[in-house]
PDB file of C-alpha atoms in Angstrom:
ATOM      1  CA  UNK A   1     -71.214  15.840 134.575  1.00  0.00           C
ATOM      2  CA  UNK A   2     -68.473  17.196 133.511  1.00  0.00           C
ATOM      3  CA  UNK A   3     -67.358  20.555 134.370  1.00  0.00           C
ATOM      4  CA  UNK A   4     -64.985  23.229 132.866  1.00  0.00           C
ATOM      5  CA  UNK A   5     -63.123  25.755 134.786  1.00  0.00           C
ATOM      6  CA  UNK A   6     -60.920  28.317 132.921  1.00  0.00           C
ATOM      7  CA  UNK A   7     -58.398  30.934 133.815  1.00  0.00           C
ATOM      8  CA  UNK A   8     -55.455  32.973 131.285  1.00  0.00           C
ATOM      9  CA  UNK A   9     -52.996  30.660 133.100  1.00  0.00           C
ATOM     10  CA  UNK A  10     -52.169  28.839 136.414  1.00  0.00           C
ATOM     11  CA  UNK A  11     -54.703  31.099 138.745  1.00  0.00           C
ATOM     12  CA  UNK A  12     -57.427  29.665 138.311  1.00  0.00           C
ATOM     13  CA  UNK A  13     -55.887  26.345 140.124  1.00  0.00           C
ATOM     14  CA  UNK A  14     -57.180  27.746 143.344  1.00  0.00           C
ATOM     15  CA  UNK A  15     -60.620  27.264 142.410  1.00  0.00           C
ATOM     16  CA  UNK A  16     -59.921  23.943 140.613  1.00  0.00           C
ATOM     17  CA  UNK A  17     -58.163  22.793 144.127  1.00  0.00           C
ATOM     18  CA  UNK A  18     -61.202  24.061 146.362  1.00  0.00           C
ATOM     19  CA  UNK A  19     -63.747  22.631 143.710  1.00  0.00           C
ATOM     20  CA  UNK A  20     -62.686  19.307 143.938  1.00  0.00           C
ATOM     21  CA  UNK A  21     -62.986  18.877 148.195  1.00  0.00           C
ATOM     22  CA  UNK A  22     -66.626  19.432 147.126  1.00  0.00           C
ATOM     23  CA  UNK A  23     -67.168  16.875 144.266  1.00  0.00           C
ATOM     24  CA  UNK A  24     -66.173  13.814 142.336  1.00  0.00           C
ATOM     25  CA  UNK A  25     -67.716  15.145 139.014  1.00  0.00           C
ATOM     26  CA  UNK A  26     -64.634  14.739 136.568  1.00  0.00           C
ATOM     27  CA  UNK A  27     -62.994  18.375 136.034  1.00  0.00           C
ATOM     28  CA  UNK A  28     -61.360  19.647 132.860  1.00  0.00           C
ATOM     29  CA  UNK A  29     -59.182  22.756 133.383  1.00  0.00           C
ATOM     30  CA  UNK A  30     -57.685  25.245 130.273  1.00  0.00           C
ATOM     31  CA  UNK A  31     -55.391  27.687 131.243  1.00  0.00           C
ATOM     32  CA  UNK A  32     -55.635  30.230 128.512  1.00  0.00           C
ATOM     33  CA  UNK A  33     -51.776  30.985 128.616  1.00  0.00           C
ATOM     34  CA  UNK A  34     -50.902  32.557 125.231  1.00  0.00           C
ATOM     35  CA  UNK A  35     -53.386  35.298 126.179  1.00  0.00           C
ATOM     36  CA  UNK A  36     -51.908  35.938 129.781  1.00  0.00           C
ATOM     37  CA  UNK A  37     -53.044  38.222 131.512  1.00  0.00           C
ATOM     38  CA  UNK A  38     -56.387  38.848 130.812  1.00  0.00           C
ATOM     39  CA  UNK A  39     -56.151  41.683 133.280  1.00  0.00           C
ATOM     40  CA  UNK A  40     -55.209  43.763 130.128  1.00  0.00           C
ATOM     41  CA  UNK A  41     -57.380  42.679 127.761  1.00  0.00           C
ATOM     42  CA  UNK A  42     -59.978  44.546 126.499  1.00  0.00           C
ATOM     43  CA  UNK A  43     -63.607  43.294 126.696  1.00  0.00           C
ATOM     44  CA  UNK A  44     -64.316  42.165 122.963  1.00  0.00           C
ATOM     45  CA  UNK A  45     -61.005  40.466 123.473  1.00  0.00           C
ATOM     46  CA  UNK A  46     -62.517  38.361 126.768  1.00  0.00           C
ATOM     47  CA  UNK A  47     -65.505  37.960 125.206  1.00  0.00           C
ATOM     48  CA  UNK A  48     -63.664  35.949 121.915  1.00  0.00           C
ATOM     49  CA  UNK A  49     -61.880  34.250 124.129  1.00  0.00           C
ATOM     50  CA  UNK A  50     -64.760  32.824 126.158  1.00  0.00           C
ATOM     51  CA  UNK A  51     -66.521  31.737 123.650  1.00  0.00           C
ATOM     52  CA  UNK A  52     -64.029  29.559 122.429  1.00  0.00           C
ATOM     53  CA  UNK A  53     -63.053  27.772 125.101  1.00  0.00           C
ATOM     54  CA  UNK A  54     -67.024  27.446 125.732  1.00  0.00           C
ATOM     55  CA  UNK A  55     -66.671  25.911 122.318  1.00  0.00           C
ATOM     56  CA  UNK A  56     -63.887  23.277 123.587  1.00  0.00           C
ATOM     57  CA  UNK A  57     -64.877  22.776 126.887  1.00  0.00           C
ATOM     58  CA  UNK A  58     -68.731  21.445 124.927  1.00  0.00           C
ATOM     59  CA  UNK A  59     -66.236  19.061 122.312  1.00  0.00           C
ATOM     60  CA  UNK A  60     -64.596  17.617 125.642  1.00  0.00           C
ATOM     61  CA  UNK A  61     -68.366  16.953 127.063  1.00  0.00           C
ATOM     62  CA  UNK A  62     -68.376  19.521 129.693  1.00  0.00           C
ATOM     63  CA  UNK A  63     -71.939  20.290 131.238  1.00  0.00           C
ATOM     64  CA  UNK A  64     -71.370  23.290 132.763  1.00  0.00           C
ATOM     65  CA  UNK A  65     -68.419  26.528 132.979  1.00  0.00           C
ATOM     66  CA  UNK A  66     -66.418  27.714 136.061  1.00  0.00           C
ATOM     67  CA  UNK A  67     -65.093  31.174 134.935  1.00  0.00           C
ATOM     68  CA  UNK A  68     -62.352  30.871 137.527  1.00  0.00           C
ATOM     69  CA  UNK A  69     -61.175  34.456 136.643  1.00  0.00           C
ATOM     70  CA  UNK A  70     -62.468  37.974 138.256  1.00  0.00           C
ATOM     71  CA  UNK A  71     -61.613  39.393 135.169  1.00  0.00           C
ATOM     72  CA  UNK A  72     -63.454  37.176 132.572  1.00  0.00           C
ATOM     73  CA  UNK A  73     -66.276  37.392 135.574  1.00  0.00           C
ATOM     74  CA  UNK A  74     -66.602  41.093 135.554  1.00  0.00           C
ATOM     75  CA  UNK A  75     -66.313  41.898 131.873  1.00  0.00           C
ATOM     76  CA  UNK A  76     -67.733  38.833 130.005  1.00  0.00           C
ATOM     77  CA  UNK A  77     -69.925  37.200 131.912  1.00  0.00           C
ATOM     78  CA  UNK A  78     -72.434  40.071 131.787  1.00  0.00           C
ATOM     79  CA  UNK A  79     -72.637  40.462 127.983  1.00  0.00           C
ATOM     80  CA  UNK A  80     -72.946  36.816 127.357  1.00  0.00           C
ATOM     81  CA  UNK A  81     -74.891  35.214 130.588  1.00  0.00           C
ATOM     82  CA  UNK A  82     -77.939  35.109 128.545  1.00  0.00           C
ATOM     83  CA  UNK A  83     -76.252  33.184 125.181  1.00  0.00           C
ATOM     84  CA  UNK A  84     -74.698  30.413 127.257  1.00  0.00           C
ATOM     85  CA  UNK A  85     -76.959  27.218 126.540  1.00  0.00           C
ATOM     86  CA  UNK A  86     -75.015  25.641 129.762  1.00  0.00           C
ATOM     87  CA  UNK A  87     -75.106  27.030 133.396  1.00  0.00           C
ATOM     88  CA  UNK A  88     -71.691  29.083 133.715  1.00  0.00           C
ATOM     89  CA  UNK A  89     -70.565  30.661 137.273  1.00  0.00           C
ATOM     90  CA  UNK A  90     -68.233  33.829 137.981  1.00  0.00           C
ATOM     91  CA  UNK A  91     -66.327  34.444 141.272  1.00  0.00           C
ATOM     92  CA  UNK A  92     -67.432  37.819 141.676  1.00  0.00           C
ATOM     93  CA  UNK A  93     -70.742  37.410 143.613  1.00  0.00           C
ATOM     94  CA  UNK A  94     -69.168  34.822 145.693  1.00  0.00           C
ATOM     95  CA  UNK A  95     -66.237  37.205 146.634  1.00  0.00           C
ATOM     96  CA  UNK A  96     -68.228  39.823 147.920  1.00  0.00           C
ATOM     97  CA  UNK A  97     -70.742  37.134 150.224  1.00  0.00           C
ATOM     98  CA  UNK A  98     -67.480  35.990 151.137  1.00  0.00           C
ATOM     99  CA  UNK A  99     -66.208  39.232 152.326  1.00  0.00           C
ATOM    100  CA  UNK A 100     -69.247  40.442 153.420  1.00  0.00           C
ATOM    101  CA  UNK A 101     -69.270  37.628 156.059  1.00  0.00           C
ATOM    102  CA  UNK A 102     -66.386  38.804 157.838  1.00  0.00           C
ATOM    103  CA  UNK A 103     -65.652  41.957 157.172  1.00  0.00           C
ATOM    104  CA  UNK A 104     -66.044  45.265 159.957  1.00  0.00           C
ATOM    105  CA  UNK A 105     -67.453  47.322 157.269  1.00  0.00           C
ATOM    106  CA  UNK A 106     -64.016  48.315 155.419  1.00  0.00           C
ATOM    107  CA  UNK A 107     -62.945  46.399 152.409  1.00  0.00           C
ATOM    108  CA  UNK A 108     -60.337  46.694 150.171  1.00  0.00           C
ATOM    109  CA  UNK A 109     -60.035  44.962 146.659  1.00  0.00           C
ATOM    110  CA  UNK A 110     -56.988  43.773 145.106  1.00  0.00           C
ATOM    111  CA  UNK A 111     -57.663  42.815 141.359  1.00  0.00           C
ATOM    112  CA  UNK A 112     -56.107  43.245 138.159  1.00  0.00           C
ATOM    113  CA  UNK A 113     -56.507  46.567 136.355  1.00  0.00           C
ATOM    114  CA  UNK A 114     -59.552  45.083 133.835  1.00  0.00           C
ATOM    115  CA  UNK A 115     -61.804  44.181 136.831  1.00  0.00           C
ATOM    116  CA  UNK A 116     -60.434  47.172 139.153  1.00  0.00           C
ATOM    117  CA  UNK A 117     -61.940  49.814 135.906  1.00  0.00           C
ATOM    118  CA  UNK A 118     -64.932  48.157 135.528  1.00  0.00           C
ATOM    119  CA  UNK A 119     -65.995  49.228 138.881  1.00  0.00           C
ATOM    120  CA  UNK A 120     -68.053  45.541 139.122  1.00  0.00           C
ATOM    121  CA  UNK A 121     -66.863  45.219 142.683  1.00  0.00           C
ATOM    122  CA  UNK A 122     -68.007  48.748 143.908  1.00  0.00           C
ATOM    123  CA  UNK A 123     -71.303  48.052 142.103  1.00  0.00           C
ATOM    124  CA  UNK A 124     -71.654  44.354 143.621  1.00  0.00           C
ATOM    125  CA  UNK A 125     -71.138  46.003 147.640  1.00  0.00           C
ATOM    126  CA  UNK A 126     -73.438  48.454 146.921  1.00  0.00           C
ATOM    127  CA  UNK A 127     -75.888  45.901 146.312  1.00  0.00           C
ATOM    128  CA  UNK A 128     -75.123  43.400 149.130  1.00  0.00           C
ATOM    129  CA  UNK A 129     -73.486  45.997 151.425  1.00  0.00           C
ATOM    130  CA  UNK A 130     -74.576  49.616 150.931  1.00  0.00           C
ATOM    131  CA  UNK A 131     -73.189  50.245 154.818  1.00  0.00           C
ATOM    132  CA  UNK A 132     -69.666  49.125 154.154  1.00  0.00           C
ATOM    133  CA  UNK A 133     -67.518  50.960 152.181  1.00  0.00           C
ATOM    134  CA  UNK A 134     -65.268  49.794 149.667  1.00  0.00           C
ATOM    135  CA  UNK A 135     -61.360  50.432 148.214  1.00  0.00           C
ATOM    136  CA  UNK A 136     -60.672  48.616 144.998  1.00  0.00           C
ATOM    137  CA  UNK A 137     -56.632  48.664 143.881  1.00  0.00           C
ATOM    138  CA  UNK A 138     -55.586  47.686 140.660  1.00  0.00           C
ATOM    139  CA  UNK A 139     -52.597  45.226 140.852  1.00  0.00           C
ATOM    140  CA  UNK A 140     -50.781  44.910 137.354  1.00  0.00           C
ATOM    141  CA  UNK A 141     -47.747  43.640 137.762  1.00  0.00           C
ATOM    142  CA  UNK A 142     -48.697  40.869 140.368  1.00  0.00           C
ATOM    143  CA  UNK A 143     -50.550  37.682 137.941  1.00  0.00           C
ATOM    144  CA  UNK A 144     -46.678  37.741 135.781  1.00  0.00           C
ATOM    145  CA  UNK A 145     -44.721  37.585 138.691  1.00  0.00           C
ATOM    146  CA  UNK A 146     -47.093  34.299 139.770  1.00  0.00           C
ATOM    147  CA  UNK A 147     -47.056  33.039 136.089  1.00  0.00           C
ATOM    148  CA  UNK A 148     -43.424  33.097 136.144  1.00  0.00           C
ATOM    149  CA  UNK A 149     -43.493  31.054 139.792  1.00  0.00           C
ATOM    150  CA  UNK A 150     -41.801  34.255 141.720  1.00  0.00           C
ATOM    151  CA  UNK A 151     -44.112  33.619 144.733  1.00  0.00           C
ATOM    152  CA  UNK A 152     -41.731  34.196 147.240  1.00  0.00           C
ATOM    153  CA  UNK A 153     -39.116  36.342 145.101  1.00  0.00           C
ATOM    154  CA  UNK A 154     -37.665  40.102 146.482  1.00  0.00           C
ATOM    155  CA  UNK A 155     -39.541  41.650 143.272  1.00  0.00           C
ATOM    156  CA  UNK A 156     -43.241  39.868 144.128  1.00  0.00           C
ATOM    157  CA  UNK A 157     -42.660  41.592 147.804  1.00  0.00           C
ATOM    158  CA  UNK A 158     -41.713  45.057 146.946  1.00  0.00           C
ATOM    159  CA  UNK A 159     -44.804  45.112 144.529  1.00  0.00           C
ATOM    160  CA  UNK A 160     -47.247  43.899 146.869  1.00  0.00           C
ATOM    161  CA  UNK A 161     -46.134  46.313 149.471  1.00  0.00           C
ATOM    162  CA  UNK A 162     -46.757  48.860 147.052  1.00  0.00           C
ATOM    163  CA  UNK A 163     -50.050  47.851 146.176  1.00  0.00           C
ATOM    164  CA  UNK A 164     -51.139  47.351 149.575  1.00  0.00           C
ATOM    165  CA  UNK A 165     -50.062  50.444 150.945  1.00  0.00           C
ATOM    166  CA  UNK A 166     -53.251  52.436 149.918  1.00  0.00           C
ATOM    167  CA  UNK A 167     -55.321  50.127 150.725  1.00  0.00           C
ATOM    168  CA  UNK A 168     -53.305  50.018 154.475  1.00  0.00           C
ATOM    169  CA  UNK A 169     -53.917  53.668 154.204  1.00  0.00           C
ATOM    170  CA  UNK A 170     -57.663  53.767 153.608  1.00  0.00           C
ATOM    171  CA  UNK A 171     -57.365  51.349 157.216  1.00  0.00           C
ATOM    172  CA  UNK A 172     -59.529  48.417 155.574  1.00  0.00           C
ATOM    173  CA  UNK A 173     -60.403  45.532 157.977  1.00  0.00           C
ATOM    174  CA  UNK A 174     -61.006  42.866 154.913  1.00  0.00           C
ATOM    175  CA  UNK A 175     -58.551  42.380 151.841  1.00  0.00           C
ATOM    176  CA  UNK A 176     -60.675  40.541 148.912  1.00  0.00           C
ATOM    177  CA  UNK A 177     -58.279  39.051 146.440  1.00  0.00           C
ATOM    178  CA  UNK A 178     -59.515  40.263 143.366  1.00  0.00           C
ATOM    179  CA  UNK A 179     -58.174  38.288 141.330  1.00  0.00           C
ATOM    180  CA  UNK A 180     -57.555  33.821 141.690  1.00  0.00           C
ATOM    181  CA  UNK A 181     -53.669  33.928 140.940  1.00  0.00           C
ATOM    182  CA  UNK A 182     -53.652  35.888 144.078  1.00  0.00           C
ATOM    183  CA  UNK A 183     -53.953  33.153 146.917  1.00  0.00           C
ATOM    184  CA  UNK A 184     -50.602  31.603 145.516  1.00  0.00           C
ATOM    185  CA  UNK A 185     -49.511  34.842 147.890  1.00  0.00           C
ATOM    186  CA  UNK A 186     -50.739  34.279 151.296  1.00  0.00           C
ATOM    187  CA  UNK A 187     -47.490  33.804 152.722  1.00  0.00           C
ATOM    188  CA  UNK A 188     -46.443  37.244 151.705  1.00  0.00           C
ATOM    189  CA  UNK A 189     -50.292  38.868 152.348  1.00  0.00           C
ATOM    190  CA  UNK A 190     -50.436  37.593 156.042  1.00  0.00           C
ATOM    191  CA  UNK A 191     -46.652  39.061 156.652  1.00  0.00           C
ATOM    192  CA  UNK A 192     -47.301  42.290 154.822  1.00  0.00           C
ATOM    193  CA  UNK A 193     -50.789  42.567 156.388  1.00  0.00           C
ATOM    194  CA  UNK A 194     -50.460  41.469 160.694  1.00  0.00           C
ATOM    195  CA  UNK A 195     -53.387  39.622 161.676  1.00  0.00           C
ATOM    196  CA  UNK A 196     -55.433  42.473 162.008  1.00  0.00           C
ATOM    197  CA  UNK A 197     -56.811  42.354 158.511  1.00  0.00           C
ATOM    198  CA  UNK A 198     -59.221  39.310 157.435  1.00  0.00           C
ATOM    199  CA  UNK A 199     -57.758  37.591 153.821  1.00  0.00           C
ATOM    200  CA  UNK A 200     -60.496  36.697 151.861  1.00  0.00           C
ATOM    201  CA  UNK A 201     -60.387  34.021 148.837  1.00  0.00           C
ATOM    202  CA  UNK A 202     -63.691  33.658 147.111  1.00  0.00           C
ATOM    203  CA  UNK A 203     -62.269  30.030 146.061  1.00  0.00           C
ATOM    204  CA  UNK A 204     -63.919  27.625 148.709  1.00  0.00           C
ATOM    205  CA  UNK A 205     -67.471  30.437 148.246  1.00  0.00           C
ATOM    206  CA  UNK A 206     -67.494  29.793 144.459  1.00  0.00           C
ATOM    207  CA  UNK A 207     -66.772  25.927 144.944  1.00  0.00           C
ATOM    208  CA  UNK A 208     -69.267  25.465 147.384  1.00  0.00           C
ATOM    209  CA  UNK A 209     -71.721  27.520 145.312  1.00  0.00           C
ATOM    210  CA  UNK A 210     -71.036  25.499 142.012  1.00  0.00           C
ATOM    211  CA  UNK A 211     -71.635  22.295 143.861  1.00  0.00           C
ATOM    212  CA  UNK A 212     -74.834  23.674 145.748  1.00  0.00           C
ATOM    213  CA  UNK A 213     -76.389  25.247 142.280  1.00  0.00           C
ATOM    214  CA  UNK A 214     -75.296  22.096 140.010  1.00  0.00           C
ATOM    215  CA  UNK A 215     -77.925  18.706 139.710  1.00  0.00           C
ATOM    216  CA  UNK A 216     -75.045  16.511 141.118  1.00  0.00           C
ATOM    217  CA  UNK A 217     -75.192  12.472 140.999  1.00  0.00           C
ATOM    218  CA  UNK A 218     -75.089  11.281 144.464  1.00  0.00           C
ATOM    219  CA  UNK A 219     -72.038   9.614 143.680  1.00  0.00           C
ATOM    220  CA  UNK A 220     -70.344  13.065 142.581  1.00  0.00           C
ATOM    221  CA  UNK A 221     -71.039  14.269 145.697  1.00  0.00           C
ATOM    222  CA  UNK A 222     -67.833  13.373 147.138  1.00  0.00           C
ATOM    223  CA  UNK A 223     -64.691  14.751 147.781  1.00  0.00           C
ATOM    224  CA  UNK A 224     -60.933  14.989 145.665  1.00  0.00           C
ATOM    225  CA  UNK A 225     -62.995  14.672 142.379  1.00  0.00           C
ATOM    226  CA  UNK A 226     -63.101  11.855 139.405  1.00  0.00           C
ATOM    227  CA  UNK A 227     -59.959  13.347 138.217  1.00  0.00           C
ATOM    228  CA  UNK A 228     -59.020  16.533 136.006  1.00  0.00           C
ATOM    229  CA  UNK A 229     -57.965  17.186 132.167  1.00  0.00           C
ATOM    230  CA  UNK A 230     -55.297  19.964 132.224  1.00  0.00           C
ATOM    231  CA  UNK A 231     -55.160  21.978 128.669  1.00  0.00           C
ATOM    232  CA  UNK A 232     -53.382  25.109 127.918  1.00  0.00           C
ATOM    233  CA  UNK A 233     -53.350  27.111 124.382  1.00  0.00           C
ATOM    234  CA  UNK A 234     -49.444  28.207 125.399  1.00  0.00           C
ATOM    235  CA  UNK A 235     -46.556  25.981 126.541  1.00  0.00           C
ATOM    236  CA  UNK A 236     -48.080  23.035 128.296  1.00  0.00           C
ATOM    237  CA  UNK A 237     -44.393  22.124 129.905  1.00  0.00           C
ATOM    238  CA  UNK A 238     -43.622  25.758 131.464  1.00  0.00           C
ATOM    239  CA  UNK A 239     -47.735  25.740 132.891  1.00  0.00           C
ATOM    240  CA  UNK A 240     -46.826  22.059 134.361  1.00  0.00           C
ATOM    241  CA  UNK A 241     -43.564  23.259 135.910  1.00  0.00           C
ATOM    242  CA  UNK A 242     -45.339  26.714 137.648  1.00  0.00           C
ATOM    243  CA  UNK A 243     -48.692  24.469 138.433  1.00  0.00           C
ATOM    244  CA  UNK A 244     -47.169  21.387 140.466  1.00  0.00           C
ATOM    245  CA  UNK A 245     -44.298  24.330 142.079  1.00  0.00           C
ATOM    246  CA  UNK A 246     -47.593  26.369 143.144  1.00  0.00           C
ATOM    247  CA  UNK A 247     -49.870  23.536 144.199  1.00  0.00           C
ATOM    248  CA  UNK A 248     -47.061  21.299 146.090  1.00  0.00           C
ATOM    249  CA  UNK A 249     -48.109  17.775 143.768  1.00  0.00           C
ATOM    250  CA  UNK A 250     -48.029  16.360 140.626  1.00  0.00           C
ATOM    251  CA  UNK A 251     -50.375  16.815 138.174  1.00  0.00           C
ATOM    252  CA  UNK A 252     -51.309  14.707 135.173  1.00  0.00           C
ATOM    253  CA  UNK A 253     -49.681  15.900 131.620  1.00  0.00           C
ATOM    254  CA  UNK A 254     -50.867  18.600 130.443  1.00  0.00           C
ATOM    255  CA  UNK A 255     -52.107  19.397 126.548  1.00  0.00           C
ATOM    256  CA  UNK A 256     -52.129  21.665 123.984  1.00  0.00           C
ATOM    257  CA  UNK A 257     -55.137  23.588 122.666  1.00  0.00           C
ATOM    258  CA  UNK A 258     -54.242  26.227 120.541  1.00  0.00           C
ATOM    259  CA  UNK A 259     -56.399  28.944 120.134  1.00  0.00           C
ATOM    260  CA  UNK A 260     -57.716  29.750 116.790  1.00  0.00           C
ATOM    261  CA  UNK A 261     -58.085  33.669 117.766  1.00  0.00           C
ATOM    262  CA  UNK A 262     -55.564  36.409 118.025  1.00  0.00           C
ATOM    263  CA  UNK A 263     -52.337  36.199 120.162  1.00  0.00           C
ATOM    264  CA  UNK A 264     -51.166  38.129 122.689  1.00  0.00           C
TER     265      UNK A 264
END
């Protein structure tokens, strides 16, 4: 089996690194870097990107797609799920279930503007965890900073501190990382929040869900994967340099597949 994974940029790599722990299936990663950040795009734009990326995946032999992006999971999947001919996995439900497993009842969600304004987390928590309280905070400056590799810069720390303040003020005991870019800020988050707030990265939960749901062959069930092909819609060199810095490992040569749709 070949599994496609996509995001607006490097953020979905936090899902990719978890997924390869569970499967030997061939993986294909696509970063739509000419349209990053997705959090500022309309649902219509995001749906256009979705269909083009899924079409590309299918030309590469992908038999399922992981939408490693909270914004697309929130705004696109409800519009397209019944029209896609292959299994497609989003991240929202996995994030909520992972949070419910550890929360004491007061959950904060740090997210992009698109995800925050969609109300998807509030709705999902009311469905799965009605006795809890959820507070969602938009953090629009974080994705561009992470895409620039500034995960330890003072400007990133200051932005993160600003966005966390309202959630801390609400007394949250759990923080959901509602964007796949945010796990790359783990060290800053721990430093700013301290030991009393549980930080939930949804990527492990999503990766496990994908491998449990797909009809993988026995030979595809081991760790580390059969390898990954990496593609982007923008500059492959910049993506590769940033990705290797964030992951602390070398990647195969990243290739470019230009998007036919509108540019950012």
